[in-house]
Amino acid sequence: MPQGKVEPPSPQAGFGAALLNPDLPLPDGVIGPGGKAATKRFAVYRNNVTVSLINALADIFPAVQRLVGEGFFRDMARIYLAEEPPQSALMFEYGAGFAAFLERFKPVDKLPYLPDVARMERAWLDAYHASDAEPLRPESLGAISPENLGETIFTPHPATCIVQSRFAVVSIFSASREQRPLGNIRPLEPEDGLITRPSDAVQVRTLPSGASLFFEGLIAGATLSQAASITLEQHSGFDLPSAISAMLEAGLFSSCTPGQTVSEPVK
Amino acid sequence: MSQKTLIGASALAGAVAMAISGASFLASTDGASAATEKCYGVAMAGKNDCAAGPGTTCAGTSKVDFQGNAWKNVEAGTCVGMDVGEGRMGSLEPLDRDIPA
């Protein structure tokens, strides 16, 4: 959802390319006070840009940095930013492709959970910057008559994101961010993370079995009855009341639309 | 609709009722937004909060103590009662005082 995407005219594009690639020549028109080519000055600027972008990635992905170590992270970030410079003028939107980069970056393939940790961190910051919206009030859902409940659909809150993982991504993310020991985490136990922001503070939860399927269904526009049925079909132990409780508590949705009593053929 | 329905209307209504009666979250839904408020003019230099968050350079950028246009999250209801000395109080709106040159 980049909002600050810029389309620079071509002299700017040339300038930008030379900034991130030291092998390219000094851009035209970059001169010192005496009219001579400002090679050293441009090198200083080039360095500042690169260091700033590495710092931004370190701020956006602190858990990834802790998992690989600061020195490694900074070297890796330098490679990433050459491959994928910011597409948005808003620095806090940088790194949307960082998780995908980690998937293909060979030196970290011993840490298979790393891309999902990066997804959690990116989702955390997206949630932080998402539009403010009041979460769905429990009374609004409670006020819907039983015959209209099944066809009720939900509008996702702008901050809501689910990260499904084959790894213990929430435990690793939380322990890394809170500087807690990682030794007692079993990374191969799958966890699905739920990220929401019901007020000013981002909240992170681990979803119980089946809940992510249920919530993803509702987010995609399925009715309450459809989402519940599909989930119960695949997870016989799915606890529907707890899931509804959790979705209200976490603020997954901002509103809901009751089904119509008059039964019309759907599709 | 050809979708096989494993859960009837009454069961669904029961689940929703049970979910809503769960007392665990009732406090937090109403309380969440009211738990803190943005309070201007009370943060020490460099200790202000910022809605922009990491990856930006806003949080921790206030230059002077109690800078009037920098805010900090404080417990709801406590802001306007905060006295930072010399008659200066916290405010829910940005202030003109203590702005660095």
Tab-separated table of C-alpha atoms in Angstrom:
chain	number	residue	atom	x	y	z
A	1	MET	CA	0.000	0.000	0.000
A	2	PRO	CA	2.719	2.509	-0.794
A	3	GLN	CA	1.231	5.986	-0.704
A	4	GLY	CA	4.307	8.043	-1.428
A	5	LYS	CA	5.369	6.396	-4.682
A	6	VAL	CA	7.417	8.785	-6.756
A	7	GLU	CA	8.081	8.679	-10.489
A	8	PRO	CA	11.247	10.722	-10.913
A	9	PRO	CA	11.974	12.284	-14.273
A	10	SER	CA	14.997	10.761	-15.995
A	11	PRO	CA	17.785	13.116	-14.768
A	12	GLN	CA	16.660	12.261	-11.251
A	13	ALA	CA	16.582	8.568	-12.127
A	14	GLY	CA	20.200	8.790	-13.299
A	15	PHE	CA	21.151	10.600	-10.119
A	16	GLY	CA	19.354	7.987	-8.047
A	17	ALA	CA	21.010	5.078	-9.834
A	18	ALA	CA	24.469	6.596	-9.311
A	19	LEU	CA	23.695	7.055	-5.615
A	20	LEU	CA	23.231	3.361	-4.986
A	21	ASN	CA	25.826	2.046	-7.448
A	22	PRO	CA	29.379	3.285	-6.819
A	23	ASP	CA	30.482	1.811	-10.169
A	24	LEU	CA	28.426	4.371	-12.056
A	25	PRO	CA	30.075	7.683	-12.985
A	26	LEU	CA	29.348	10.976	-11.263
A	27	PRO	CA	25.967	12.261	-12.494
A	28	ASP	CA	26.018	15.240	-14.858
A	29	GLY	CA	25.924	18.627	-13.207
A	30	VAL	CA	27.296	17.551	-9.827
A	31	ILE	CA	30.027	20.154	-9.384
A	32	GLY	CA	31.881	21.881	-6.556
A	33	PRO	CA	32.078	25.662	-5.924
A	34	GLY	CA	35.000	25.978	-8.390
A	35	GLY	CA	33.059	24.255	-11.168
A	36	LYS	CA	35.058	21.021	-10.950
A	37	ALA	CA	33.456	17.578	-10.693
A	38	ALA	CA	32.518	17.014	-7.030
A	39	THR	CA	33.535	13.360	-6.874
A	40	LYS	CA	34.483	13.299	-3.177
A	41	ARG	CA	31.418	15.295	-2.133
A	42	PHE	CA	29.184	12.930	-4.045
A	43	ALA	CA	30.901	9.974	-2.367
A	44	VAL	CA	30.029	11.446	1.044
A	45	TYR	CA	26.421	11.883	-0.022
A	46	ARG	CA	26.344	8.375	-1.480
A	47	ASN	CA	27.607	6.977	1.815
A	48	ASN	CA	25.029	8.926	3.840
A	49	VAL	CA	22.175	7.623	1.702
A	50	THR	CA	23.304	4.022	2.028
A	51	VAL	CA	23.902	4.255	5.777
A	52	SER	CA	20.506	5.926	6.285
A	53	LEU	CA	18.725	3.185	4.367
A	54	ILE	CA	20.573	0.483	6.322
A	55	ASN	CA	19.601	2.272	9.557
A	56	ALA	CA	15.973	2.401	8.417
A	57	LEU	CA	15.980	-1.349	7.711
A	58	ALA	CA	17.563	-1.971	11.126
A	59	ASP	CA	14.780	0.098	12.740
A	60	ILE	CA	12.056	-1.684	10.794
A	61	PHE	CA	13.469	-5.217	11.298
A	62	PRO	CA	15.034	-5.242	14.796
A	63	ALA	CA	14.165	-8.904	15.427
A	64	VAL	CA	15.833	-10.018	12.179
A	65	GLN	CA	18.876	-7.959	13.139
A	66	ARG	CA	19.084	-9.596	16.538
A	67	LEU	CA	18.774	-13.083	15.016
A	68	VAL	CA	21.626	-12.630	12.533
A	69	GLY	CA	23.756	-10.141	14.449
A	70	GLU	CA	24.330	-6.463	13.727
A	71	GLY	CA	27.412	-6.785	11.515
A	72	PHE	CA	25.850	-9.472	9.325
A	73	PHE	CA	22.562	-7.574	9.155
A	74	ARG	CA	24.206	-4.378	7.944
A	75	ASP	CA	26.185	-6.184	5.226
A	76	MET	CA	23.040	-8.040	4.144
A	77	ALA	CA	21.000	-4.809	4.149
A	78	ARG	CA	23.553	-3.200	1.843
A	79	ILE	CA	23.055	-6.008	-0.676
A	80	TYR	CA	19.269	-5.771	-0.326
A	81	LEU	CA	19.082	-2.027	-0.891
A	82	ALA	CA	21.184	-2.276	-4.039
A	83	GLU	CA	18.723	-4.880	-5.328
A	84	GLU	CA	15.604	-3.150	-4.121
A	85	PRO	CA	15.926	0.578	-3.442
A	86	PRO	CA	12.913	2.309	-1.854
A	87	GLN	CA	9.885	2.672	-4.127
A	88	SER	CA	8.186	5.110	-1.789
A	89	ALA	CA	9.300	8.523	-0.590
A	90	LEU	CA	8.020	7.490	2.839
A	91	MET	CA	10.889	5.741	4.574
A	92	PHE	CA	8.628	3.761	6.901
A	93	GLU	CA	7.215	1.909	3.887
A	94	TYR	CA	10.626	0.530	2.949
A	95	GLY	CA	11.312	-3.195	3.069
A	96	ALA	CA	8.080	-4.658	1.677
A	97	GLY	CA	10.222	-7.097	-0.336
A	98	PHE	CA	12.727	-7.827	2.442
A	99	ALA	CA	11.062	-11.112	3.476
A	100	ALA	CA	11.120	-12.341	-0.134
A	101	PHE	CA	14.777	-11.296	-0.373
A	102	LEU	CA	15.565	-13.360	2.737
A	103	GLU	CA	13.890	-16.386	1.096
A	104	ARG	CA	16.397	-16.297	-1.766
A	105	PHE	CA	19.455	-14.986	0.119
A	106	LYS	CA	21.594	-18.137	0.432
A	107	PRO	CA	23.680	-17.163	3.490
A	108	VAL	CA	20.556	-17.246	5.713
A	109	ASP	CA	19.016	-20.490	4.466
A	110	LYS	CA	20.004	-22.136	7.766
A	111	LEU	CA	17.424	-19.849	9.409
A	112	PRO	CA	14.293	-20.870	7.479
A	113	TYR	CA	12.005	-18.947	9.855
A	114	LEU	CA	13.759	-15.637	9.147
A	115	PRO	CA	11.497	-14.543	6.226
A	116	ASP	CA	8.367	-15.042	8.348
A	117	VAL	CA	9.906	-13.044	11.199
A	118	ALA	CA	10.521	-10.265	8.662
A	119	ARG	CA	6.868	-10.551	7.527
A	120	MET	CA	5.769	-10.098	11.138
A	121	GLU	CA	7.961	-7.015	11.521
A	122	ARG	CA	6.759	-5.447	8.262
A	123	ALA	CA	3.131	-6.191	9.223
A	124	TRP	CA	3.757	-4.656	12.643
A	125	LEU	CA	4.865	-1.367	11.094
A	126	ASP	CA	2.070	-1.417	8.483
A	127	ALA	CA	-0.380	-1.823	11.369
A	128	TYR	CA	1.310	1.032	13.208
A	129	HIS	CA	0.774	3.368	10.262
A	130	ALA	CA	-2.637	2.085	9.187
A	131	SER	CA	-5.585	4.493	9.287
A	132	ASP	CA	-7.254	4.894	12.657
A	133	ALA	CA	-10.557	3.064	12.938
A	134	GLU	CA	-12.801	2.094	15.806
A	135	PRO	CA	-12.876	-1.680	16.266
A	136	LEU	CA	-16.201	-3.507	15.929
A	137	ARG	CA	-18.107	-3.185	19.180
A	138	PRO	CA	-19.338	-6.441	20.744
A	139	GLU	CA	-22.813	-4.876	21.107
A	140	SER	CA	-23.056	-4.388	17.329
A	141	LEU	CA	-22.548	-8.094	16.759
A	142	GLY	CA	-24.798	-8.989	19.708
A	143	ALA	CA	-27.616	-6.857	18.303
A	144	ILE	CA	-27.936	-8.955	15.136
A	145	SER	CA	-30.903	-11.327	15.276
A	146	PRO	CA	-30.041	-15.048	15.134
A	147	GLU	CA	-31.663	-15.555	11.706
A	148	ASN	CA	-29.466	-12.826	10.175
A	149	LEU	CA	-26.253	-13.841	11.926
A	150	GLY	CA	-25.216	-16.576	9.491
A	151	GLU	CA	-25.155	-14.234	6.492
A	152	THR	CA	-23.339	-11.455	8.344
A	153	ILE	CA	-20.153	-10.205	6.704
A	154	PHE	CA	-17.312	-8.214	8.254
A	155	THR	CA	-15.165	-5.252	7.227
A	156	PRO	CA	-11.503	-5.747	8.189
A	157	HIS	CA	-9.869	-3.090	10.343
A	158	PRO	CA	-7.174	-1.272	8.275
A	159	ALA	CA	-4.415	-2.502	10.601
A	160	THR	CA	-5.320	-6.196	10.592
A	161	CYS	CA	-2.805	-8.691	9.229
A	162	ILE	CA	-2.396	-12.457	9.668
A	163	VAL	CA	1.002	-14.079	9.144
A	164	GLN	CA	0.692	-17.839	8.683
A	165	SER	CA	3.894	-19.717	9.323
A	166	ARG	CA	5.341	-23.225	9.397
A	167	PHE	CA	7.580	-21.976	12.194
A	168	ALA	CA	7.195	-20.605	15.715
A	169	VAL	CA	7.209	-17.143	14.232
A	170	VAL	CA	5.326	-15.316	16.983
A	171	SER	CA	7.516	-16.749	19.752
A	172	ILE	CA	10.699	-15.906	17.843
A	173	PHE	CA	9.443	-12.415	16.902
A	174	SER	CA	8.348	-11.572	20.449
A	175	ALA	CA	11.434	-12.958	22.188
A	176	SER	CA	13.743	-11.184	19.743
A	177	ARG	CA	12.008	-7.843	20.070
A	178	GLU	CA	11.847	-8.036	23.859
A	179	GLN	CA	15.477	-9.144	24.194
A	180	ARG	CA	14.408	-12.393	25.876
A	181	PRO	CA	16.393	-15.631	25.510
A	182	LEU	CA	15.567	-17.666	22.399
A	183	GLY	CA	16.989	-20.973	23.647
A	184	ASN	CA	13.730	-22.525	24.862
A	185	ILE	CA	11.791	-21.865	21.637
A	186	ARG	CA	11.159	-24.841	19.343
A	187	PRO	CA	11.288	-23.123	15.950
A	188	LEU	CA	9.582	-25.939	14.023
A	189	GLU	CA	6.287	-25.691	15.908
A	190	PRO	CA	3.966	-23.834	13.528
A	191	GLU	CA	2.386	-20.603	14.749
A	192	ASP	CA	0.085	-18.147	13.020
A	193	GLY	CA	0.474	-14.548	14.082
A	194	LEU	CA	-2.323	-11.993	14.297
A	195	ILE	CA	-1.400	-8.315	14.191
A	196	THR	CA	-3.997	-5.679	15.033
A	197	ARG	CA	-4.156	-2.141	16.346
A	198	PRO	CA	-7.474	-1.559	18.121
A	199	SER	CA	-6.229	1.802	19.470
A	200	ASP	CA	-2.796	3.442	19.323
A	201	ALA	CA	-0.803	0.349	20.235
A	202	VAL	CA	-0.050	-2.569	17.913
A	203	GLN	CA	-1.027	-5.950	19.387
A	204	VAL	CA	0.455	-9.304	18.430
A	205	ARG	CA	-1.231	-12.632	19.196
A	206	THR	CA	-0.671	-16.287	18.427
A	207	LEU	CA	-3.763	-17.780	16.808
A	208	PRO	CA	-5.069	-21.170	17.959
A	209	SER	CA	-5.527	-23.983	15.444
A	210	GLY	CA	-8.140	-23.180	12.821
A	211	ALA	CA	-8.578	-19.554	13.829
A	212	SER	CA	-6.440	-18.180	11.001
A	213	LEU	CA	-8.538	-20.068	8.435
A	214	PHE	CA	-11.708	-18.690	10.045
A	215	PHE	CA	-10.403	-15.112	10.153
A	216	GLU	CA	-8.900	-15.238	6.650
A	217	GLY	CA	-12.301	-16.403	5.415
A	218	LEU	CA	-14.074	-13.496	7.061
A	219	ILE	CA	-11.431	-11.035	5.860
A	220	ALA	CA	-11.919	-12.330	2.300
A	221	GLY	CA	-15.629	-11.585	2.567
A	222	ALA	CA	-17.117	-14.953	3.524
A	223	THR	CA	-20.233	-14.891	5.687
A	224	LEU	CA	-19.997	-15.906	9.333
A	225	SER	CA	-21.729	-19.182	8.544
A	226	GLN	CA	-19.482	-19.950	5.549
A	227	ALA	CA	-16.262	-19.187	7.418
A	228	ALA	CA	-17.335	-21.178	10.477
A	229	SER	CA	-18.421	-24.163	8.365
A	230	ILE	CA	-15.235	-24.318	6.307
A	231	THR	CA	-13.122	-24.068	9.445
A	232	LEU	CA	-15.066	-26.750	11.344
A	233	GLU	CA	-14.755	-29.025	8.341
A	234	GLN	CA	-10.962	-28.860	8.495
A	235	HIS	CA	-10.423	-28.425	12.231
A	236	SER	CA	-12.912	-30.502	14.196
A	237	GLY	CA	-11.677	-29.082	17.496
A	238	PHE	CA	-12.137	-25.465	16.382
A	239	ASP	CA	-13.485	-23.355	19.252
A	240	LEU	CA	-15.861	-20.886	17.574
A	241	PRO	CA	-16.894	-18.872	20.670
A	242	SER	CA	-13.235	-18.325	21.642
A	243	ALA	CA	-12.375	-17.256	18.116
A	244	ILE	CA	-15.225	-14.721	18.026
A	245	SER	CA	-14.163	-13.499	21.457
A	246	ALA	CA	-10.584	-13.113	20.266
A	247	MET	CA	-11.579	-11.258	17.112
A	248	LEU	CA	-13.603	-8.746	19.141
A	249	GLU	CA	-10.859	-8.363	21.717
A	250	ALA	CA	-8.127	-7.922	19.109
A	251	GLY	CA	-10.145	-5.548	16.948
A	252	LEU	CA	-9.798	-7.546	13.707
A	253	PHE	CA	-12.825	-5.909	12.170
A	254	SER	CA	-14.132	-2.380	12.170
A	255	SER	CA	-17.756	-3.136	11.324
A	256	CYS	CA	-20.161	-5.847	10.251
A	257	THR	CA	-23.151	-5.980	7.900
A	258	PRO	CA	-26.015	-8.258	8.943
A	259	GLY	CA	-27.523	-10.622	6.412
A	260	GLN	CA	-30.957	-9.848	4.976
A	261	THR	CA	-33.955	-11.713	6.364
A	262	VAL	CA	-35.528	-11.888	2.913
A	263	SER	CA	-33.788	-14.885	1.416
A	264	GLU	CA	-32.461	-14.121	-2.036
A	265	PRO	CA	-30.513	-16.625	-4.096
A	266	VAL	CA	-26.829	-15.957	-3.557
A	267	LYS	CA	-25.022	-16.011	-6.921
B	1	MET	CA	-25.932	-21.345	-1.978
B	2	SER	CA	-24.390	-24.786	-2.387
B	3	GLN	CA	-22.045	-24.357	0.581
B	4	LYS	CA	-22.469	-27.250	3.018
B	5	THR	CA	-23.409	-25.720	6.333
B	6	LEU	CA	-22.048	-27.515	9.354
B	7	ILE	CA	-23.311	-25.006	11.828
B	8	GLY	CA	-26.936	-24.038	12.281
B	9	ALA	CA	-28.314	-20.594	13.029
B	10	SER	CA	-29.003	-21.405	16.672
B	11	ALA	CA	-25.528	-22.797	17.213
B	12	LEU	CA	-24.042	-19.690	15.615
B	13	ALA	CA	-26.173	-17.435	17.802
B	14	GLY	CA	-25.090	-19.436	20.835
B	15	ALA	CA	-21.430	-19.059	19.903
B	16	VAL	CA	-21.781	-15.299	19.453
B	17	ALA	CA	-23.638	-14.946	22.749
B	18	MET	CA	-20.981	-16.987	24.515
B	19	ALA	CA	-18.224	-14.942	22.915
B	20	ILE	CA	-19.766	-11.641	23.925
B	21	SER	CA	-20.494	-12.723	27.482
B	22	GLY	CA	-16.813	-13.645	27.873
B	23	ALA	CA	-15.825	-10.986	30.339
B	24	SER	CA	-12.154	-11.131	29.420
B	25	PHE	CA	-12.343	-8.548	26.658
B	26	LEU	CA	-15.172	-6.262	27.697
B	27	ALA	CA	-12.850	-4.098	29.732
B	28	SER	CA	-10.305	-3.849	26.950
B	29	THR	CA	-12.613	-2.899	24.061
B	30	ASP	CA	-13.929	0.166	25.834
B	31	GLY	CA	-10.765	0.776	27.777
B	32	ALA	CA	-8.244	0.328	25.002
B	33	SER	CA	-8.592	3.713	23.363
B	34	ALA	CA	-9.022	5.490	26.665
B	35	ALA	CA	-6.065	3.845	28.402
B	36	THR	CA	-3.610	6.504	27.276
B	37	GLU	CA	-3.799	10.015	25.912
B	38	LYS	CA	-1.356	12.199	24.015
B	39	CYS	CA	-0.018	14.808	26.392
B	40	TYR	CA	1.813	17.848	25.044
B	41	GLY	CA	4.458	19.755	26.901
B	42	VAL	CA	5.490	17.137	29.459
B	43	ALA	CA	8.195	15.042	27.747
B	44	MET	CA	11.858	15.441	28.641
B	45	ALA	CA	14.140	16.413	25.743
B	46	GLY	CA	14.572	13.466	23.368
B	47	LYS	CA	11.968	11.347	25.198
B	48	ASN	CA	8.854	12.286	23.231
B	49	ASP	CA	6.690	9.616	21.619
B	50	CYS	CA	5.675	9.834	18.011
B	51	ALA	CA	2.895	8.387	15.928
B	52	ALA	CA	5.268	7.899	13.037
B	53	GLY	CA	7.204	5.096	14.714
B	54	PRO	CA	10.446	3.350	13.847
B	55	GLY	CA	11.932	4.022	10.451
B	56	THR	CA	11.220	7.709	10.884
B	57	THR	CA	13.012	10.350	12.870
B	58	CYS	CA	10.161	11.746	14.935
B	59	ALA	CA	10.162	9.853	18.232
B	60	GLY	CA	12.860	11.131	20.571
B	61	THR	CA	13.509	14.282	18.579
B	62	SER	CA	12.275	16.969	20.971
B	63	LYS	CA	15.104	19.398	21.662
B	64	VAL	CA	14.181	20.832	25.051
B	65	ASP	CA	12.518	19.538	28.195
B	66	PHE	CA	8.712	19.920	28.195
B	67	GLN	CA	8.699	21.073	24.549
B	68	GLY	CA	5.201	22.355	23.832
B	69	ASN	CA	4.695	20.712	20.445
B	70	ALA	CA	6.066	17.295	21.438
B	71	TRP	CA	3.835	14.739	23.106
B	72	LYS	CA	4.128	11.655	25.250
B	73	ASN	CA	1.589	8.902	25.872
B	74	VAL	CA	0.406	9.136	29.452
B	75	GLU	CA	-2.287	7.383	31.457
B	76	ALA	CA	-5.698	8.664	30.390
B	77	GLY	CA	-7.021	11.500	32.509
B	78	THR	CA	-3.670	12.444	33.992
B	79	CYS	CA	-2.373	14.837	31.321
B	80	VAL	CA	-3.939	18.183	32.124
B	81	GLY	CA	-3.145	17.744	35.819
B	82	MET	CA	0.586	17.393	35.160
B	83	ASP	CA	2.633	20.252	36.531
B	84	VAL	CA	6.156	20.349	35.113
B	85	GLY	CA	7.142	23.400	37.150
B	86	GLU	CA	7.022	27.170	36.793
B	87	GLY	CA	3.289	27.040	36.271
B	88	ARG	CA	3.558	24.919	33.137
B	89	MET	CA	0.894	22.209	32.762
B	90	GLY	CA	0.387	19.310	30.359
B	91	SER	CA	-2.077	19.817	27.515
B	92	LEU	CA	-4.115	17.645	25.164
B	93	GLU	CA	-3.443	20.195	22.378
B	94	PRO	CA	-0.021	21.392	21.127
B	95	LEU	CA	1.353	24.377	23.051
B	96	ASP	CA	3.362	27.452	21.997
B	97	ARG	CA	5.678	27.353	24.996
B	98	ASP	CA	9.155	25.823	25.162
B	99	ILE	CA	9.687	25.666	21.396
B	100	PRO	CA	13.370	25.462	20.490
B	101	ALA	CA	14.637	28.306	18.338
